[in-house]
Coordinates of C-alpha atoms in Angstrom, one line a residue:
Chain A
M48 CA -0.1 -0.2 0.0
Q49 CA 2.6 2.4 1.4
L50 CA 4.5 1.6 -1.8
Y51 CA 1.6 2.7 -4.5
I52 CA 0.9 6.0 -2.2
T53 CA 4.3 7.1 -2.7
A54 CA 4.1 6.0 -6.3
L55 CA 1.0 8.1 -6.6
Q56 CA 3.0 10.8 -5.2
E57 CA 5.8 10.6 -7.8
G58 CA 3.2 10.1 -10.7
F59 CA 2.2 13.7 -9.7
L60 CA 5.5 15.4 -9.3
Y61 CA 6.8 13.2 -12.7
G62 CA 3.4 14.6 -14.0
I63 CA 4.6 18.1 -14.0
M64 CA 7.2 17.2 -16.2
A65 CA 5.2 14.8 -19.0
L66 CA 3.0 18.2 -18.8
G67 CA 6.1 20.0 -20.2
I68 CA 7.0 16.8 -22.9
F69 CA 3.4 17.1 -23.7
I70 CA 3.9 21.3 -24.5
S71 CA 6.7 20.9 -26.9
L72 CA 6.2 17.3 -28.2
R73 CA 2.3 17.6 -28.8
I74 CA 1.2 21.2 -28.6
L75 CA 4.5 22.5 -30.4
N76 CA 5.1 19.8 -32.5
I77 CA 9.3 19.8 -31.8
P78 CA 11.3 17.0 -30.2
D79 CA 12.8 18.9 -27.2
L80 CA 15.7 16.7 -26.0
T81 CA 16.9 20.1 -23.6
T82 CA 14.1 17.8 -21.0
E83 CA 17.4 16.1 -19.1
G84 CA 19.4 19.1 -18.6
S85 CA 16.6 21.1 -17.5
F86 CA 15.0 18.3 -15.4
G87 CA 18.7 18.4 -13.7
F88 CA 18.7 22.1 -13.6
G89 CA 15.7 22.4 -11.5
L90 CA 16.5 19.5 -9.5
S91 CA 20.3 20.7 -8.4
I92 CA 19.2 24.7 -8.0
A93 CA 16.5 23.6 -5.7
A94 CA 18.7 21.2 -3.6
V95 CA 21.6 23.5 -3.4
L96 CA 19.0 27.0 -2.3
A97 CA 17.0 24.7 0.0
A98 CA 20.2 22.9 1.6
K99 CA 20.8 26.5 2.8
G100 CA 17.2 27.1 3.8
F101 CA 15.6 28.8 1.2
V102 CA 12.9 26.3 0.6
I103 CA 10.0 28.3 -1.2
T104 CA 13.1 30.6 -3.0
S105 CA 14.5 27.2 -4.4
I106 CA 11.5 26.0 -6.2
L107 CA 10.8 29.5 -7.8
L108 CA 14.4 29.8 -8.9
A109 CA 14.3 26.4 -10.4
V110 CA 11.2 27.5 -12.6
I111 CA 13.2 30.5 -13.7
A112 CA 16.1 28.3 -14.6
G113 CA 14.1 25.8 -16.4
A114 CA 12.9 28.4 -18.6
A115 CA 16.3 29.7 -19.2
A116 CA 17.0 26.6 -20.3
G117 CA 14.1 26.5 -22.6
F118 CA 15.5 30.0 -23.5
T119 CA 18.2 28.9 -24.7
T120 CA 17.3 25.9 -26.9
G121 CA 14.7 28.3 -28.5
F122 CA 17.2 31.1 -29.1
L123 CA 19.4 28.0 -31.1
Q124 CA 16.6 26.9 -32.9
T125 CA 14.8 30.2 -34.0
K126 CA 17.7 32.6 -34.4
L127 CA 20.5 30.5 -35.0
S128 CA 19.0 28.0 -37.1
I129 CA 19.9 24.8 -35.5
H130 CA 18.2 21.9 -36.0
P131 CA 15.7 21.2 -33.2
V132 CA 16.7 17.6 -32.2
L133 CA 20.5 19.4 -32.1
A134 CA 19.7 22.5 -30.6
G135 CA 18.2 20.4 -28.0
I136 CA 21.1 18.0 -27.3
I137 CA 23.3 21.2 -27.1
T138 CA 21.4 22.8 -24.1
M139 CA 21.1 19.3 -22.1
S140 CA 24.9 18.5 -23.0
G141 CA 25.9 21.9 -21.9
L142 CA 23.8 21.7 -18.5
Y143 CA 25.3 18.7 -17.2
S144 CA 28.3 20.5 -16.7
I145 CA 26.6 23.3 -15.1
N146 CA 24.5 21.0 -12.9
L147 CA 27.7 19.3 -11.6
L148 CA 28.9 22.7 -10.9
C149 CA 25.7 23.6 -9.3
L150 CA 25.3 20.4 -6.7
G151 CA 29.7 20.7 -6.4
A152 CA 29.7 17.0 -6.2
A153 CA 27.5 13.9 -7.9
N154 CA 24.8 14.0 -4.8
M155 CA 24.0 16.2 -1.8
S156 CA 21.1 16.0 0.9
L157 CA 18.7 19.1 1.3
N158 CA 18.9 18.6 5.2
D159 CA 15.0 18.3 5.5
N160 CA 14.5 21.6 4.4
T161 CA 12.0 20.7 2.1
L162 CA 8.6 21.6 0.9
F163 CA 6.8 18.7 1.9
R164 CA 8.3 18.9 5.8
V165 CA 7.5 22.4 6.0
M166 CA 4.2 21.8 4.6
K167 CA 3.5 19.2 7.4
E168 CA 5.0 21.4 9.8
A169 CA 2.2 23.5 9.1
F170 CA -1.0 21.7 8.9
F171 CA -0.1 18.2 10.4
P172 CA 2.8 18.8 12.8
N173 CA 1.9 15.6 14.5
S174 CA 1.7 13.1 11.9
S175 CA 4.0 10.1 11.0
G176 CA 4.5 7.1 9.0
M177 CA 1.2 6.7 7.0
D178 CA -0.5 9.4 7.3
S179 CA 2.2 11.8 6.4
K180 CA 2.8 9.5 3.2
I181 CA -0.7 10.2 2.3
F182 CA -0.4 14.1 3.2
Y183 CA 2.4 14.3 0.9
A184 CA 1.1 12.7 -1.9
V185 CA -2.0 15.1 -1.5
I186 CA 0.0 18.6 -1.9
S187 CA 1.8 16.7 -4.9
G188 CA -1.7 16.7 -5.8
F189 CA -2.4 19.5 -5.3
I190 CA 0.5 21.4 -7.1
C191 CA 0.2 19.5 -10.0
L192 CA -3.7 20.2 -10.4
L193 CA -2.8 23.8 -9.8
I194 CA -0.5 23.3 -12.6
M195 CA -2.8 21.9 -14.6
V196 CA -5.7 24.7 -14.1
I197 CA -3.2 27.3 -14.9
L198 CA -2.0 25.3 -18.6
I199 CA -5.7 24.8 -19.2
W200 CA -6.5 28.6 -18.4
F201 CA -3.3 29.6 -20.4
F202 CA -3.7 27.8 -23.7
R203 CA -7.3 29.6 -23.8
T204 CA -6.1 33.1 -23.9
H205 CA -4.7 34.5 -27.0
F206 CA -1.1 34.0 -26.8
G207 CA -1.6 30.3 -25.5
M208 CA -3.9 29.9 -28.6
C209 CA -0.9 31.4 -30.9
I210 CA 1.7 28.9 -29.4
R211 CA -0.9 26.4 -30.1
A212 CA -1.2 27.4 -33.8
T213 CA 2.8 27.5 -34.1
G214 CA 3.1 23.7 -33.6
D215 CA -0.4 23.3 -35.8
N216 CA 0.4 25.0 -39.3
E217 CA 3.4 27.8 -38.5
Q218 CA 3.4 29.6 -42.2
M219 CA -0.2 30.7 -41.2
V220 CA 0.9 31.8 -37.8
R221 CA 3.2 33.6 -39.4
S222 CA 0.9 35.2 -42.1
S223 CA -1.4 35.9 -39.5
S224 CA 1.5 38.5 -38.5
I225 CA 2.6 36.8 -35.2
N226 CA 6.2 36.0 -34.9
V227 CA 6.5 32.8 -34.3
N228 CA 10.4 32.9 -33.2
I229 CA 8.5 34.3 -30.4
T230 CA 5.8 32.0 -29.5
K231 CA 8.2 28.8 -29.9
T232 CA 10.9 30.4 -27.8
A233 CA 7.8 31.0 -25.4
G234 CA 6.8 27.1 -25.6
L235 CA 9.9 26.1 -25.1
C236 CA 10.6 28.1 -22.0
I237 CA 7.3 26.8 -20.6
A238 CA 7.8 23.6 -21.6
N239 CA 11.5 23.2 -19.6
A240 CA 10.2 25.8 -16.7
L241 CA 7.7 22.6 -15.9
V242 CA 10.2 20.1 -16.3
A243 CA 12.5 21.9 -14.2
L244 CA 9.5 22.4 -11.5
S245 CA 9.1 18.7 -11.3
G246 CA 13.2 18.3 -11.1
A247 CA 12.8 20.3 -8.2
C248 CA 9.6 18.6 -6.9
I249 CA 11.4 15.7 -6.9
A250 CA 14.5 16.7 -4.9
H251 CA 12.2 18.1 -2.5
A252 CA 10.4 14.8 -2.1
Q253 CA 13.2 12.4 -2.0
N254 CA 15.0 14.8 0.2
Y255 CA 18.2 14.5 -1.6
A256 CA 19.6 15.2 -5.1
D257 CA 21.6 13.1 -7.5
I258 CA 23.2 14.2 -10.9
H259 CA 21.8 10.9 -12.2
S260 CA 18.4 11.4 -11.3
S261 CA 17.6 12.9 -14.3
N262 CA 19.0 10.1 -16.6
G263 CA 15.9 8.6 -18.5
T264 CA 13.9 10.9 -17.8
L265 CA 13.0 12.2 -20.9
V266 CA 12.1 8.6 -22.1
V267 CA 9.6 8.2 -19.0
G268 CA 8.0 11.8 -20.0
L269 CA 7.6 10.6 -23.5
A270 CA 6.6 7.5 -22.5
S271 CA 4.0 9.1 -19.7
V272 CA 2.5 11.4 -22.6
I273 CA 1.9 8.1 -24.6
I274 CA 0.6 6.2 -22.1
G275 CA -1.9 8.9 -21.2
E276 CA -3.4 9.2 -24.6
A277 CA -3.2 5.5 -25.1
L278 CA -5.8 5.7 -22.0
L279 CA -7.7 8.8 -22.5
G280 CA -7.1 10.1 -26.1
K281 CA -6.1 13.4 -27.7
R282 CA -9.3 14.8 -29.1
S283 CA -8.3 18.6 -27.4
I284 CA -5.6 20.4 -25.1
V285 CA -7.6 19.3 -21.9
I286 CA -8.0 15.8 -22.6
G287 CA -4.2 16.0 -23.6
I288 CA -3.3 17.9 -20.2
L289 CA -5.9 15.7 -18.5
S290 CA -3.7 12.2 -20.1
A291 CA -0.1 13.6 -19.6
V292 CA -0.9 13.4 -15.7
T293 CA -2.5 10.3 -15.9
G294 CA -0.2 8.5 -18.0
S295 CA 2.8 9.8 -15.6
I296 CA 0.5 8.0 -12.9
A297 CA -0.1 5.2 -14.8
Y298 CA 3.5 4.5 -15.3
R299 CA 4.4 5.0 -11.8
F300 CA 1.6 2.5 -10.9
I301 CA 3.1 0.2 -13.6
V302 CA 6.6 0.2 -11.7
A303 CA 5.4 -0.4 -8.0
F304 CA 3.6 -3.4 -9.3
V305 CA 6.4 -4.8 -10.9
L306 CA 8.4 -4.0 -8.0
S307 CA 6.1 -5.0 -5.4
Y308 CA 6.4 -8.6 -6.9
N309 CA 10.0 -8.4 -7.4
I310 CA 9.4 -10.4 -10.8
C311 CA 13.2 -11.7 -11.8
G312 CA 14.7 -9.9 -9.5
A313 CA 15.2 -5.7 -9.0
N314 CA 18.2 -6.3 -12.2
M315 CA 15.4 -6.6 -14.2
M316 CA 13.3 -3.9 -13.3
K317 CA 14.2 -2.0 -15.9
L318 CA 13.0 -4.7 -18.7
M319 CA 10.1 -5.7 -16.7
C320 CA 8.6 -2.2 -17.0
A321 CA 9.7 -1.8 -20.4
L322 CA 7.2 -4.8 -21.4
V323 CA 3.9 -3.6 -19.3
V324 CA 4.7 -0.3 -21.1
A325 CA 5.0 -1.7 -24.5
V326 CA 1.9 -3.6 -23.6
T327 CA 0.0 -0.5 -22.4
L328 CA 0.7 1.1 -25.7
S329 CA -0.5 -1.5 -27.5
I330 CA -4.0 -1.4 -26.6
P331 CA -5.4 0.8 -28.8
A332 CA -3.7 -1.0 -31.7
V333 CA -5.4 -4.4 -30.6
K334 CA -8.7 -2.4 -29.5
N335 CA -8.5 -1.1 -33.3
Q336 CA -7.9 -5.6 -34.8
M337 CA -10.7 -6.5 -32.4
A338 CA -12.9 -4.0 -34.0
V339 CA -12.1 -5.2 -37.6
L340 CA -12.3 -8.5 -36.9
K341 CA -15.9 -7.8 -35.1
L342 CA -17.2 -5.7 -38.5
K343 CA -15.4 -8.5 -40.6
K344 CA -17.6 -11.3 -38.5
E345 CA -20.9 -9.0 -39.3
A346 CA -20.3 -8.2 -42.3
K347 CA -20.0 -11.8 -43.3
K348 CA -23.0 -12.1 -41.5
H349 CA -25.3 -10.2 -43.4
A350 CA -23.5 -11.4 -46.8
D351 CA -24.8 -14.8 -46.3
H352 CA -28.5 -14.0 -46.4
Chain B
M248 CA -1.4 50.7 -53.6
L249 CA 1.2 48.4 -54.6
I250 CA 4.5 49.8 -56.5
I251 CA 7.0 47.0 -57.3
K252 CA 10.2 48.3 -58.9
N253 CA 12.8 46.5 -60.4
A254 CA 12.2 43.1 -58.9
S255 CA 14.9 40.7 -59.5
K256 CA 15.6 37.1 -58.1
I257 CA 18.0 34.6 -58.8
F258 CA 17.5 31.1 -56.8
S259 CA 20.9 28.9 -56.6
K260 CA 22.8 31.8 -58.0
G261 CA 26.0 30.1 -59.4
T262 CA 24.7 26.6 -59.5
V263 CA 24.0 24.8 -62.6
N264 CA 20.6 25.0 -61.0
E265 CA 20.8 29.0 -61.4
H266 CA 17.3 29.8 -62.0
T267 CA 16.0 33.2 -62.8
A268 CA 12.9 33.6 -61.1
L269 CA 11.7 37.1 -61.2
R270 CA 13.4 39.3 -64.2
E271 CA 13.5 43.1 -63.7
L272 CA 10.0 43.2 -63.0
N273 CA 7.9 46.1 -62.5
L274 CA 3.8 46.6 -61.6
L275 CA 2.0 49.1 -60.5
V276 CA -1.3 48.4 -58.7
E277 CA -3.9 51.4 -58.0
E278 CA -5.7 51.1 -54.8
G279 CA -8.9 49.1 -55.1
E280 CA -7.7 47.3 -58.5
F281 CA -8.6 43.8 -59.3
V282 CA -5.9 41.6 -61.0
T283 CA -5.8 38.4 -62.5
I284 CA -2.4 36.9 -63.3
V285 CA -2.2 34.2 -65.8
G286 CA 1.0 32.2 -67.0
S287 CA 2.2 28.9 -67.3
N288 CA 4.2 26.9 -64.8
G289 CA 6.9 28.5 -63.7
A290 CA 6.5 32.2 -65.1
G291 CA 7.1 33.1 -61.7
K292 CA 3.3 33.9 -60.4
S293 CA 3.8 32.4 -57.2
T294 CA 7.4 33.4 -56.7
L295 CA 6.3 37.2 -57.2
F296 CA 3.6 36.5 -54.4
N297 CA 6.2 35.2 -52.2
A298 CA 8.4 38.1 -53.0
V299 CA 5.6 40.5 -51.8
C300 CA 4.9 38.4 -48.8
G301 CA 8.3 38.5 -48.0
T302 CA 8.9 34.4 -48.0
F303 CA 12.8 35.6 -49.4
L304 CA 14.5 38.7 -50.0
L305 CA 15.0 39.9 -53.6
D306 CA 18.1 40.4 -55.1
A307 CA 17.2 43.8 -56.4
G308 CA 14.5 46.4 -56.7
S309 CA 12.2 47.4 -54.3
I310 CA 8.4 46.8 -53.3
C311 CA 6.2 49.6 -51.9
L312 CA 2.5 48.7 -50.4
D313 CA 0.8 52.5 -49.4
D314 CA 3.8 54.3 -50.0
R315 CA 5.7 52.3 -46.9
N316 CA 9.0 50.1 -48.7
I317 CA 8.5 46.7 -47.2
T318 CA 11.2 45.7 -49.4
F319 CA 13.7 44.5 -46.3
M320 CA 10.2 44.0 -44.1
A321 CA 10.4 40.7 -41.6
E322 CA 7.4 38.7 -43.0
H323 CA 5.2 38.3 -40.1
K324 CA 5.2 42.2 -40.1
R325 CA 4.4 43.1 -43.8
A326 CA 1.6 40.1 -43.4
R327 CA -0.1 42.6 -41.1
H328 CA -1.4 44.5 -44.4
I329 CA -1.2 41.6 -46.8
G330 CA -4.4 38.5 -46.5
R331 CA -2.8 35.6 -48.8
L332 CA -5.0 32.3 -49.9
Y333 CA -3.3 28.9 -51.3
Q334 CA -4.2 26.8 -54.0
D335 CA -3.6 24.0 -50.7
T336 CA -6.5 24.5 -48.8
M337 CA -4.7 23.2 -45.9
K338 CA -2.1 26.1 -45.8
G339 CA -4.3 28.3 -44.9
T340 CA -5.4 27.5 -41.7
A341 CA -4.7 25.7 -38.8
P342 CA -6.2 22.3 -38.8
N343 CA -6.1 21.4 -34.6
L344 CA -8.0 24.7 -33.9
T345 CA -11.6 25.2 -34.2
I346 CA -13.0 27.3 -36.6
E347 CA -13.3 30.4 -34.0
E348 CA -10.0 30.2 -32.7
N349 CA -8.6 30.3 -36.5
L350 CA -10.8 33.2 -37.1
A351 CA -9.5 34.8 -33.5
L352 CA -6.0 34.2 -34.8
A353 CA -6.5 35.9 -37.9
Y354 CA -8.6 39.1 -36.3
S355 CA -5.6 39.4 -34.2
R356 CA -4.1 41.4 -36.6
S357 CA -5.8 44.4 -34.9
K358 CA -5.7 43.8 -30.9
R359 CA -4.9 43.9 -27.5
G360 CA -3.6 41.9 -24.6
P361 CA -1.6 38.5 -25.5
F362 CA -3.7 37.2 -21.9
R363 CA -7.1 37.8 -22.4
I364 CA -9.4 34.6 -23.4
A365 CA -8.8 34.1 -27.3
V366 CA -12.3 33.6 -28.3
S367 CA -14.7 36.6 -26.8
K368 CA -18.4 36.0 -26.5
K369 CA -18.5 39.0 -28.4
E370 CA -16.2 37.9 -31.0
R371 CA -17.9 35.0 -31.1
Q372 CA -21.4 36.9 -32.5
L373 CA -19.0 38.6 -34.8
Y374 CA -17.6 35.6 -36.6
R375 CA -21.3 33.6 -36.6
D376 CA -22.6 36.6 -38.7
A377 CA -19.8 36.7 -41.0
L378 CA -20.0 33.0 -41.7
A379 CA -23.5 33.6 -41.9
A380 CA -23.4 35.7 -44.8
Y381 CA -22.3 33.0 -47.0
E382 CA -24.4 30.4 -46.2
M383 CA -22.1 27.1 -46.0
G384 CA -23.9 26.3 -42.9
L385 CA -20.5 27.0 -40.5
E386 CA -21.9 29.4 -38.5
D387 CA -23.5 26.7 -36.2
R388 CA -20.0 24.6 -36.3
L389 CA -17.6 27.6 -35.0
E390 CA -16.4 25.2 -32.5
T391 CA -15.3 22.1 -35.2
K392 CA -12.0 21.6 -35.8
V393 CA -10.9 22.8 -39.3
G394 CA -9.2 20.1 -40.3
L395 CA -13.0 18.0 -40.5
L396 CA -14.4 20.8 -43.3
S397 CA -14.3 20.4 -46.5
G398 CA -12.1 21.4 -48.8
G399 CA -14.7 24.8 -49.8
Q400 CA -15.5 25.2 -46.5
R401 CA -11.8 25.7 -45.2
Q402 CA -10.9 27.7 -48.3
I403 CA -14.3 29.9 -46.8
V404 CA -12.6 30.0 -43.5
A405 CA -9.3 30.8 -44.7
L406 CA -10.8 33.7 -46.9
L407 CA -12.9 35.3 -44.0
M408 CA -9.4 34.8 -42.2
A409 CA -7.9 36.7 -44.8
T410 CA -10.3 39.5 -44.9
L411 CA -12.0 39.7 -41.6
V412 CA -9.4 42.8 -40.8
P413 CA -9.4 44.2 -44.6
P414 CA -5.6 43.8 -46.1
K415 CA -4.0 46.3 -47.7
L416 CA -3.5 43.6 -50.4
L417 CA -5.2 40.3 -51.2
L418 CA -3.3 37.8 -52.9
L419 CA -4.8 34.9 -54.2
D420 CA -3.2 31.7 -55.3
E421 CA -5.0 30.2 -57.7
H422 CA -7.4 29.2 -54.1
T423 CA -10.3 27.5 -56.0
A424 CA -8.4 25.1 -58.1
A425 CA -8.3 22.4 -55.5
L426 CA -11.9 22.7 -55.5
D427 CA -14.6 21.1 -57.1
P428 CA -16.7 22.9 -60.0
A429 CA -19.8 23.7 -57.5
A430 CA -17.7 24.6 -54.4
A431 CA -15.1 26.8 -57.0
E432 CA -18.0 28.4 -57.9
K433 CA -19.1 29.4 -54.8
V434 CA -15.9 30.4 -53.2
M435 CA -15.3 32.7 -56.4
K436 CA -18.3 34.6 -56.2
I437 CA -18.0 35.0 -52.1
T438 CA -14.4 36.2 -53.1
K439 CA -15.7 39.0 -55.7
D440 CA -18.5 39.8 -53.2
I441 CA -15.9 40.5 -50.3
V442 CA -13.3 42.3 -52.6
R443 CA -16.2 44.0 -53.9
H444 CA -17.8 45.2 -50.8
N445 CA -14.0 46.1 -49.0
H446 CA -13.1 47.9 -51.9
L447 CA -9.4 45.4 -51.7
T448 CA -6.8 45.9 -54.1
T449 CA -6.4 42.5 -54.8
L450 CA -3.8 40.2 -57.2
M451 CA -5.5 36.3 -58.3
I452 CA -3.5 33.7 -59.9
T453 CA -5.2 31.3 -61.8
H454 CA -4.8 28.9 -64.9
N455 CA -8.6 29.7 -65.8
L456 CA -8.5 31.8 -69.0
K457 CA -11.8 32.3 -68.9
S458 CA -12.1 33.2 -65.6
A459 CA -9.0 35.5 -65.8
L460 CA -10.8 37.7 -68.7
T461 CA -13.9 38.0 -66.7
T462 CA -12.6 38.8 -63.0
G463 CA -11.5 42.0 -61.8
N464 CA -10.6 44.8 -63.9
R465 CA -7.0 44.0 -65.4
T466 CA -5.1 41.0 -66.6
I467 CA -1.4 40.4 -67.0
M468 CA 0.5 37.5 -68.9
M469 CA 3.7 36.2 -67.0
D470 CA 6.6 34.4 -68.4
G471 CA 10.0 34.1 -67.6
G472 CA 9.7 36.1 -64.3
S473 CA 8.5 39.2 -66.1
I474 CA 5.3 40.7 -67.7
I475 CA 4.7 39.9 -71.1
F476 CA 1.2 41.7 -71.4
D477 CA -0.6 44.2 -69.5
I478 CA -4.6 44.0 -70.5
S479 CA -6.4 47.4 -69.2
E480 CA -10.3 46.4 -68.8
E481 CA -11.3 48.4 -71.9
E482 CA -8.9 46.2 -73.8
R483 CA -10.3 43.1 -72.4
K484 CA -13.5 43.2 -73.0
N485 CA -14.0 41.8 -76.3
M486 CA -11.0 39.6 -75.8
T487 CA -11.2 35.8 -76.4
I488 CA -9.2 32.9 -74.7
E489 CA -7.8 32.5 -78.1
D490 CA -6.7 36.1 -78.7
L491 CA -5.2 35.8 -75.6
M492 CA -3.1 32.7 -76.5
H493 CA -2.1 33.9 -80.0
M494 CA -0.9 37.0 -78.3
Y495 CA 1.0 34.9 -76.0
S496 CA 2.5 33.0 -78.9
Q497 CA 2.9 35.6 -81.3
K498 CA 5.2 37.5 -78.3
R499 CA 7.2 34.1 -77.5
H500 CA 7.2 32.8 -81.3
V501 CA 6.7 29.6 -79.4
E502 CA 3.7 27.6 -80.0
L503 CA 1.6 27.4 -76.6
D504 CA 1.0 24.0 -74.9
N505 CA -2.6 24.6 -75.0
D506 CA -3.8 21.7 -73.0
R507 CA -1.5 23.0 -70.2
M508 CA -3.1 26.2 -70.4
L509 CA -6.5 25.2 -70.8
F510 CA -6.4 22.7 -67.7
S511 CA -8.4 24.1 -65.3

């Protein structure tokens, strides 16, 4: 049970990252590889500042840092015409060194100066064990929900709509006298700010930061977005936003499930996760096949008459 | 008023693929004039539009729109004054946005704060009224994604987007060529109504010589990146398609590829 509560919390926090990836991948239609860099950037900035006691500031600055990373990638893409994938890789690899420089070591502790502990002390100072785990999950859910609401509002505003249109038909947006360099860069800033926020929250949730925490986050984020779409579809922006978070939670539950049964031992964890993710992703295709089979059967029945 | 002076553009200069797309082209379009442009494939018609829109910069020459030199103005900045429709009905609209969002995007040429909700109630009524005037049944489908519409309906949305805020110049690049005859006729009729109603300065590329001679009030023919004929309204009145083709072959001393020119 405890495992699943933690999975829920992680699902919400990594869900913020999935939202960032959803924005770059689905809304802007740009494969943005900055993610691992900006996740680590948010993580290390939050860790360093929180360890010194600046809990709230650490999260705000992490968000700004992520936006700056997104801006760098956007600048490389738009003003310097570097291929989107390469621009992301450049920023990401550059950030790796910066993150190391920030942390000062491969890992560090936040010394219990975390957002979650501060909140707990403010609201439920006496809770412990299971209760506090549930409380942490609720806070994480609240943060994630807040971000979702802001995003849903933002993409209905004029500027948000311009960003959506940029990913849809860039030439047409330009013809509507909108500077697509600005909309693209702004989109990447928002996406990476969210990724960095996710990194910062993860550092606070774990009470320590490890430079390697960001490894593989891009793949997890992509998987979350796609799992979410397999489960809920992608009819509109609101559904897309919901499905990114749902996908992230589903992914964490899959991991928790694999861990809880300890199938084939810990070394096989990644393989088992990969298998379960593959199965989840194949659901729409299987559903389709079933529908085709049913259709054929029905058609045959009528042909016999 | 559009004034193009000595416009020249050579693509892939200095290579085997060198291609002169515009050759010292001069064109003056008075305010409110509706000019149709004909010419074979590769004559430079679309290149001329691209030059005016700023898709590329000219090698030489200048372009002025309403006394403003736009030769080196950024594409999105001059777009404020230019409306453009393409043959490809997918090009003028954003398929995953709804009709009202597409219109709101175009309407933004004339407004206001970035963090206002994109489609206000007042605007929705404006779009509904504008669409209702064309009797395409689009006014009740404001929240439908444009990608789900038919080509003709999409072109109407694109046309409305280009003219919602009357532009100083409207460029129509074979905008009915991809539509079925009935839809093409309807879109063309609506186009003419909008142009007349707003007194728009318009350039229209077409491969349909008949419609070229009967639409608007002036016809120009392009070949090899320059204008070879400029036929005024008076001269055009009694002209037939044969006359036009005869003029072309005389001028070029080549037999016109009838099939290709007539294919429309």
